[in-house]
Amino acid sequence: MTELMLKYFRDKQQKVESENIYDTQCPYCSMQCKMQLIEQRIVSRKKQKTIGKDNPTSQGRLCVKGMNAHQHALHQDRLKQPMRRIGDEFEPISWEEAYQLITEQFVNIQREDGKDALSVYGSASITNEEAYLLGKFARVALETKHIDYNGRLCMASAATAANLTFGIDRGFTNTLQEIPDTRCIILAGTNIAECQPTIMPYFEKAKENGAYIIAIDPRETRTTELADLHIKNIPGSDIAIANGILKILIDLDLIDHDFIAERTEDFTEVKKYIETINLDDVVKTTGVSLDSLYQTALVFSREPSGMIFTARGIEQQINGTETVRSFLNLLLATGKIGKEASGYGAITGQGNGQGAREHGQKADQLPGYRSIENVADRQYIANVWGIEEQQLPGKGVSAYEMFEKVIAGEITSMFVVCSNPIVSNPNANLIKKALKQLRFLVVSDLFLSETAKLADLVLPATSYLEDEGTVTNVEGRVMLREASYPIQGEAKHDWEILCDIAHQLGKGDYFDFSHAEEIFEELRIATKGGKADYSGITYEKLRQEQGVLWPCPSPDSTGTARLFEKNFAHKNGKAQMAVVPYQSIKNKPRLSKEYPLYLTTGRVMSHYLTGEQTRKSPSLAARDIEAFLEIHPHTAEKYGIEADSLVRVTSAKGWIIVRSRISKAIRKDTVFVPFHWTEKQNVNQLVSDELDPYCRMPGFKMSVVRLSPAN
Ligand SMILES: Nc1nc2c(c(=O)[nH]1)N[C@H]1C(S)=C(S)[C@@H](COP(=O)(O)OP(=O)(O)OC[C@H]3O[C@@H](n4cnc5c(=O)[nH]c(N)nc54)[C@H](O)[C@@H]3O)O[C@H]1N2
Ligand SMILES: Nc1nc2c(c(=O)[nH]1)N[C@H]1C(S)=C(S)[C@@H](COP(=O)(O)OP(=O)(O)OC[C@H]3O[C@@H](n4cnc5c(=O)[nH]c(N)nc54)[C@H](O)[C@@H]3O)O[C@H]1N2
Ligand code: SF4
Ligand SMILES: [Mo]
């Protein structure tokens, strides 16, 4: 370093007047990377940067979103006061006025429209404490059955498939540390390189160690670049791929007979169905070569260990549950689960995508993954909450179906916490209509999101920098998110808001909490004996152990690293295989003259979900400033679409206008649009309202559309 440079750094150093360091975790994906916000005061100006902090999952790494996460959290547009709608404008009001308004409206609406006219729409980006409390709030404070959450659009099919197959749903059956030792990996509909970037070194290490990687995706992505074999299939055809591979395994006798006999149920029925499959039909249905199917079957079965990972590509289908089950059949038939370096991973999406699906935000669920329809479960939770079992409402409906109930006039008020449903739900035009039709809409958010703009009352919530609590990451590791950044304006923690409203509604005794840890203590009791048992976890243990993998059923337990070593979680200890016919859903969208192309949707590296947060971050927004249509050059030519030109994309539900991005990375019969943008770029205006019959997941990953130039 030259003298001049040294002098520059010395001078710069001297100008730092003060420095504060705040521990937290990234607000975005399920890796939940530990991080620190460093805030320096230099010549009386504040300067912030975010750096990674070591921990067992992300090992100190951050991706570009994490490194810039402070930009939205410290953005000037953060809501700092409650705001009430007056005509088309919002006016700031005090919390007292806000609570008074909520109480008046909720009481009136329930008197006039019935208890279940109130609804709650939650999120997997809030803490476990808040997710737990929101479920209790709906049932105990509001006495409504209508609560569901954005995870219904995310983890519902993988969760349902795991519950049906294994009897329990913890996203990863093994720890990340085992990935480098596995010999064969199938990545089905997951783009980890762009969606969980800090997980990549585990897979890169596996590859270095000689693992064979197969990626199934209609597009070439940064993830498929890692693969030895890329199966570039027709969207929505994944069941046929899994069944085709299973057929080859059975025909060539490459299955694990002992494992099947000792540890699974119903293989005979599965085999009977698979024998009726014709591999030529599979090739036609999937657009995948016979060679690729054989190669996958041979490598996966012959290697001593193997893992399958799935994500939204195969899960966000109207037969998503069955699609996941068809891949779990492969693991079970080859005996590659319940042992070292072999197992399943549903790559969870949101920061608390795992924990938030366990503690009662779902319409049919009570804390600890208990069922709201099971009498013993109801009695247990009623007892923990200090109410009678009969007072607990029954099962409600799924996220999207709540909006259908709004249109039908059955739900007339909604409380949305940490979600932007107008952008994230299918059939977005109906969602907008439904939100406008509500008598009273309350939204708790960091910003005036597209959904908040339609609200009657907007409440300012604290962010990941300010709100301490636990989240459960992609591995099933419960982590304590420390957060001590000073609260901005009059914002409140979501859990505080819930407690305050409950007090106003005369239910304060059930919501007497003054710290997140107190809520966690109740959550421990509520989950005791449940499938997702957190009862042995304390904040103290989480600090000492740097997170704990559930189940953790007793004070002396340090959690469970690998699941199913001896038994599966069903009563008989066995895993349940499933007959999964490809044509399991009759109304699957099909190509026609009117709609000659498949549309699939998803993500880009620099943006997160509805983009409400990442579009506020200059460093992230600059990377992708608008939505786009990924389209193959042949297809573009066929439909007269020029490079970088505006294109009108039309489905049976609506139309959008996006700019073309011509690329050979995508199949000729398929186009791709990310969903991080709003208004006429909101791709969910095109997605239909068909839902998976088992879990009510929408079919975000396959619509049929037509294109025309728009300029
Ligand atoms: N950068 C970024 N990271 C994120 C998020 C984000 O918004 N941005 N969101 C987080 C959340 S909540 C989630 S749920 C996860 C999502 O993580 P992923 O599921 O990995 O992300 P997607 O882009 O939705 O879809 C994954 C891949 O599925 C492919 N695909 C589409 N249709 C099909 C199909 O029919 N079959 C197969 N086999 N593949 C198909 C797409 O081409 C895409 O590459 O990411 C998390 N991380
Ligand atoms: N077409 C298509 N649609 C999809 C998908 C797809 O792949 N394709 N994926 C689906 C998936 S996987 C998901 S997870 C959903 C997600 O859908 P959403 O939940 O609607 O997405 P977010 O953008 O995370 O919305 C979170 C909102 O909460 C606010 N917020 C952030 N932190 C806090 C907090 O601590 N408290 C409060 N009160 N508010 C906060 C943010 O500002 C933002 O407005 O989208 C689904 N929609
Ligand atoms: S977006 Fe995910 S991978 Fe990137 S820093 Fe945040 S938690 Fe880590
Ligand atoms: Mo998600």
PDB file of C-alpha atoms in Angstrom, residues 309-446:
ATOM      1  CA  PHE A 309     -34.598 -31.977  -3.351  1.00  0.00           C
ATOM      2  CA  THR A 310     -37.833 -30.400  -4.543  1.00  0.00           C
ATOM      3  CA  ALA A 311     -39.046 -26.819  -4.638  1.00  0.00           C
ATOM      4  CA  ARG A 312     -41.828 -24.790  -6.117  1.00  0.00           C
ATOM      5  CA  GLY A 313     -41.153 -25.844  -9.726  1.00  0.00           C
ATOM      6  CA  ILE A 314     -42.810 -29.205  -9.103  1.00  0.00           C
ATOM      7  CA  GLU A 315     -44.822 -28.188  -6.023  1.00  0.00           C
ATOM      8  CA  GLN A 316     -46.769 -25.156  -7.260  1.00  0.00           C
ATOM      9  CA  GLN A 317     -48.932 -27.291  -9.516  1.00  0.00           C
ATOM     10  CA  ILE A 318     -52.583 -28.171  -9.184  1.00  0.00           C
ATOM     11  CA  ASN A 319     -51.327 -31.716  -8.603  1.00  0.00           C
ATOM     12  CA  GLY A 320     -48.331 -30.559  -6.514  1.00  0.00           C
ATOM     13  CA  THR A 321     -48.942 -32.933  -3.608  1.00  0.00           C
ATOM     14  CA  GLU A 322     -49.023 -35.929  -5.912  1.00  0.00           C
ATOM     15  CA  THR A 323     -46.011 -34.675  -7.839  1.00  0.00           C
ATOM     16  CA  VAL A 324     -43.937 -34.582  -4.663  1.00  0.00           C
ATOM     17  CA  ARG A 325     -45.244 -38.003  -3.684  1.00  0.00           C
ATOM     18  CA  SER A 326     -44.149 -39.447  -7.035  1.00  0.00           C
ATOM     19  CA  PHE A 327     -40.572 -38.329  -6.245  1.00  0.00           C
ATOM     20  CA  LEU A 328     -40.783 -39.669  -2.678  1.00  0.00           C
ATOM     21  CA  ASN A 329     -41.744 -43.041  -4.208  1.00  0.00           C
ATOM     22  CA  LEU A 330     -38.301 -43.033  -5.886  1.00  0.00           C
ATOM     23  CA  LEU A 331     -36.503 -42.462  -2.585  1.00  0.00           C
ATOM     24  CA  LEU A 332     -38.470 -45.200  -0.865  1.00  0.00           C
ATOM     25  CA  ALA A 333     -38.143 -47.714  -3.713  1.00  0.00           C
ATOM     26  CA  THR A 334     -34.362 -47.302  -3.665  1.00  0.00           C
ATOM     27  CA  GLY A 335     -34.139 -47.236   0.151  1.00  0.00           C
ATOM     28  CA  LYS A 336     -32.393 -43.872   0.097  1.00  0.00           C
ATOM     29  CA  ILE A 337     -33.753 -42.311   3.241  1.00  0.00           C
ATOM     30  CA  GLY A 338     -33.181 -42.624   6.980  1.00  0.00           C
ATOM     31  CA  LYS A 339     -29.460 -43.066   6.641  1.00  0.00           C
ATOM     32  CA  GLU A 340     -26.331 -41.006   6.246  1.00  0.00           C
ATOM     33  CA  ALA A 341     -26.144 -38.857   3.116  1.00  0.00           C
ATOM     34  CA  SER A 342     -29.504 -40.165   1.861  1.00  0.00           C
ATOM     35  CA  GLY A 343     -32.792 -38.356   2.254  1.00  0.00           C
ATOM     36  CA  TYR A 344     -35.266 -35.719   1.140  1.00  0.00           C
ATOM     37  CA  GLY A 345     -35.256 -31.947   1.191  1.00  0.00           C
ATOM     38  CA  ALA A 346     -38.196 -29.686   0.385  1.00  0.00           C
ATOM     39  CA  ILE A 347     -36.314 -26.445  -0.027  1.00  0.00           C
ATOM     40  CA  THR A 348     -38.385 -24.138   2.145  1.00  0.00           C
ATOM     41  CA  GLY A 349     -38.980 -20.649   0.773  1.00  0.00           C
ATOM     42  CA  GLN A 350     -39.567 -17.856   3.231  1.00  0.00           C
ATOM     43  CA  GLY A 351     -37.404 -16.992   6.219  1.00  0.00           C
ATOM     44  CA  ASN A 352     -39.732 -18.793   8.606  1.00  0.00           C
ATOM     45  CA  GLY A 353     -41.366 -21.004   5.979  1.00  0.00           C
ATOM     46  CA  GLN A 354     -40.826 -24.026   8.228  1.00  0.00           C
ATOM     47  CA  GLY A 355     -41.812 -22.671  11.651  1.00  0.00           C
ATOM     48  CA  ALA A 356     -44.768 -20.686  10.351  1.00  0.00           C
ATOM     49  CA  ARG A 357     -46.329 -23.860   8.953  1.00  0.00           C
ATOM     50  CA  GLU A 358     -46.257 -25.612  12.304  1.00  0.00           C
ATOM     51  CA  HIS A 359     -47.936 -23.390  14.863  1.00  0.00           C
ATOM     52  CA  GLY A 360     -51.512 -22.799  13.868  1.00  0.00           C
ATOM     53  CA  GLN A 361     -51.753 -20.190  11.103  1.00  0.00           C
ATOM     54  CA  LYS A 362     -53.235 -22.769   8.761  1.00  0.00           C
ATOM     55  CA  ALA A 363     -56.990 -23.057   8.568  1.00  0.00           C
ATOM     56  CA  ASP A 364     -56.904 -26.689   9.718  1.00  0.00           C
ATOM     57  CA  GLN A 365     -54.116 -26.542  12.239  1.00  0.00           C
ATOM     58  CA  LEU A 366     -53.262 -25.941  15.889  1.00  0.00           C
ATOM     59  CA  PRO A 367     -49.763 -25.346  17.348  1.00  0.00           C
ATOM     60  CA  GLY A 368     -47.125 -28.083  17.221  1.00  0.00           C
ATOM     61  CA  TYR A 369     -48.558 -29.317  13.916  1.00  0.00           C
ATOM     62  CA  ARG A 370     -51.731 -30.451  15.713  1.00  0.00           C
ATOM     63  CA  SER A 371     -55.006 -30.857  13.866  1.00  0.00           C
ATOM     64  CA  ILE A 372     -57.974 -28.598  14.538  1.00  0.00           C
ATOM     65  CA  GLU A 373     -60.235 -31.519  13.674  1.00  0.00           C
ATOM     66  CA  ASN A 374     -58.758 -33.942  16.192  1.00  0.00           C
ATOM     67  CA  VAL A 375     -60.619 -33.916  19.514  1.00  0.00           C
ATOM     68  CA  ALA A 376     -57.573 -34.727  21.657  1.00  0.00           C
ATOM     69  CA  ASP A 377     -55.549 -31.992  19.931  1.00  0.00           C
ATOM     70  CA  ARG A 378     -58.364 -29.493  20.437  1.00  0.00           C
ATOM     71  CA  GLN A 379     -58.672 -30.395  24.086  1.00  0.00           C
ATOM     72  CA  TYR A 380     -54.934 -30.081  24.659  1.00  0.00           C
ATOM     73  CA  ILE A 381     -54.708 -26.622  23.078  1.00  0.00           C
ATOM     74  CA  ALA A 382     -57.944 -25.370  24.642  1.00  0.00           C
ATOM     75  CA  ASN A 383     -56.432 -26.318  27.966  1.00  0.00           C
ATOM     76  CA  VAL A 384     -53.164 -24.466  27.245  1.00  0.00           C
ATOM     77  CA  TRP A 385     -55.171 -21.416  26.191  1.00  0.00           C
ATOM     78  CA  GLY A 386     -57.528 -21.614  29.162  1.00  0.00           C
ATOM     79  CA  ILE A 387     -60.742 -21.964  27.141  1.00  0.00           C
ATOM     80  CA  GLU A 388     -63.306 -24.718  26.632  1.00  0.00           C
ATOM     81  CA  GLU A 389     -62.741 -27.075  23.726  1.00  0.00           C
ATOM     82  CA  GLN A 390     -66.195 -26.107  22.332  1.00  0.00           C
ATOM     83  CA  GLN A 391     -65.058 -22.472  22.163  1.00  0.00           C
ATOM     84  CA  LEU A 392     -62.362 -23.334  19.619  1.00  0.00           C
ATOM     85  CA  PRO A 393     -63.676 -22.669  16.103  1.00  0.00           C
ATOM     86  CA  GLY A 394     -63.444 -25.406  13.492  1.00  0.00           C
ATOM     87  CA  LYS A 395     -61.541 -25.611  10.245  1.00  0.00           C
ATOM     88  CA  GLY A 396     -61.579 -22.627   7.884  1.00  0.00           C
ATOM     89  CA  VAL A 397     -60.572 -22.393   4.225  1.00  0.00           C
ATOM     90  CA  SER A 398     -57.278 -21.831   2.410  1.00  0.00           C
ATOM     91  CA  ALA A 399     -55.711 -18.458   1.559  1.00  0.00           C
ATOM     92  CA  TYR A 400     -57.139 -18.070  -1.942  1.00  0.00           C
ATOM     93  CA  GLU A 401     -60.508 -19.503  -0.924  1.00  0.00           C
ATOM     94  CA  MET A 402     -60.885 -16.771   1.687  1.00  0.00           C
ATOM     95  CA  PHE A 403     -61.024 -14.265  -1.174  1.00  0.00           C
ATOM     96  CA  GLU A 404     -63.696 -16.362  -2.887  1.00  0.00           C
ATOM     97  CA  LYS A 405     -65.654 -16.153   0.366  1.00  0.00           C
ATOM     98  CA  VAL A 406     -65.252 -12.380   0.301  1.00  0.00           C
ATOM     99  CA  ILE A 407     -66.769 -12.266  -3.175  1.00  0.00           C
ATOM    100  CA  ALA A 408     -69.575 -14.536  -1.937  1.00  0.00           C
ATOM    101  CA  GLY A 409     -70.230 -12.074   0.905  1.00  0.00           C
ATOM    102  CA  GLU A 410     -69.400 -14.536   3.699  1.00  0.00           C
ATOM    103  CA  ILE A 411     -66.182 -12.792   4.771  1.00  0.00           C
ATOM    104  CA  THR A 412     -66.548  -9.030   5.122  1.00  0.00           C
ATOM    105  CA  SER A 413     -63.393  -8.009   6.970  1.00  0.00           C
ATOM    106  CA  MET A 414     -59.756  -9.050   6.799  1.00  0.00           C
ATOM    107  CA  PHE A 415     -56.654  -8.449   8.872  1.00  0.00           C
ATOM    108  CA  VAL A 416     -53.529  -8.986   6.725  1.00  0.00           C
ATOM    109  CA  VAL A 417     -50.227  -9.381   8.556  1.00  0.00           C
ATOM    110  CA  CYS A 418     -46.949  -9.332   6.591  1.00  0.00           C
ATOM    111  CA  SER A 419     -48.199 -10.277   3.154  1.00  0.00           C
ATOM    112  CA  ASN A 420     -49.104  -8.638  -0.133  1.00  0.00           C
ATOM    113  CA  PRO A 421     -51.842 -10.961  -1.439  1.00  0.00           C
ATOM    114  CA  ILE A 422     -52.927  -8.759  -4.323  1.00  0.00           C
ATOM    115  CA  VAL A 423     -49.590  -9.482  -6.005  1.00  0.00           C
ATOM    116  CA  SER A 424     -48.929 -12.999  -4.737  1.00  0.00           C
ATOM    117  CA  ASN A 425     -52.265 -14.778  -5.175  1.00  0.00           C
ATOM    118  CA  PRO A 426     -53.459 -16.384  -8.390  1.00  0.00           C
ATOM    119  CA  ASN A 427     -56.261 -14.738 -10.359  1.00  0.00           C
ATOM    120  CA  ALA A 428     -55.062 -11.344  -9.120  1.00  0.00           C
ATOM    121  CA  ASN A 429     -57.977  -9.445 -10.658  1.00  0.00           C
ATOM    122  CA  LEU A 430     -60.377 -11.312  -8.385  1.00  0.00           C
ATOM    123  CA  ILE A 431     -58.177 -10.583  -5.358  1.00  0.00           C
ATOM    124  CA  LYS A 432     -58.292  -6.861  -6.097  1.00  0.00           C
ATOM    125  CA  LYS A 433     -62.055  -6.971  -6.457  1.00  0.00           C
ATOM    126  CA  ALA A 434     -62.376  -8.913  -3.192  1.00  0.00           C
ATOM    127  CA  LEU A 435     -60.140  -6.551  -1.217  1.00  0.00           C
ATOM    128  CA  LYS A 436     -62.123  -3.559  -2.479  1.00  0.00           C
ATOM    129  CA  GLN A 437     -65.383  -5.249  -1.544  1.00  0.00           C
ATOM    130  CA  LEU A 438     -64.415  -5.747   2.117  1.00  0.00           C
ATOM    131  CA  ARG A 439     -66.212  -3.609   4.679  1.00  0.00           C
ATOM    132  CA  PHE A 440     -63.009  -3.190   6.669  1.00  0.00           C
ATOM    133  CA  LEU A 441     -59.455  -4.128   5.669  1.00  0.00           C
ATOM    134  CA  VAL A 442     -56.559  -3.763   8.112  1.00  0.00           C
ATOM    135  CA  VAL A 443     -52.979  -4.307   6.926  1.00  0.00           C
ATOM    136  CA  SER A 444     -49.868  -4.496   9.064  1.00  0.00           C
ATOM    137  CA  ASP A 445     -46.753  -3.889   6.936  1.00  0.00           C
ATOM    138  CA  LEU A 446     -43.440  -2.059   6.748  1.00  0.00           C
TER     139      LEU A 446
END
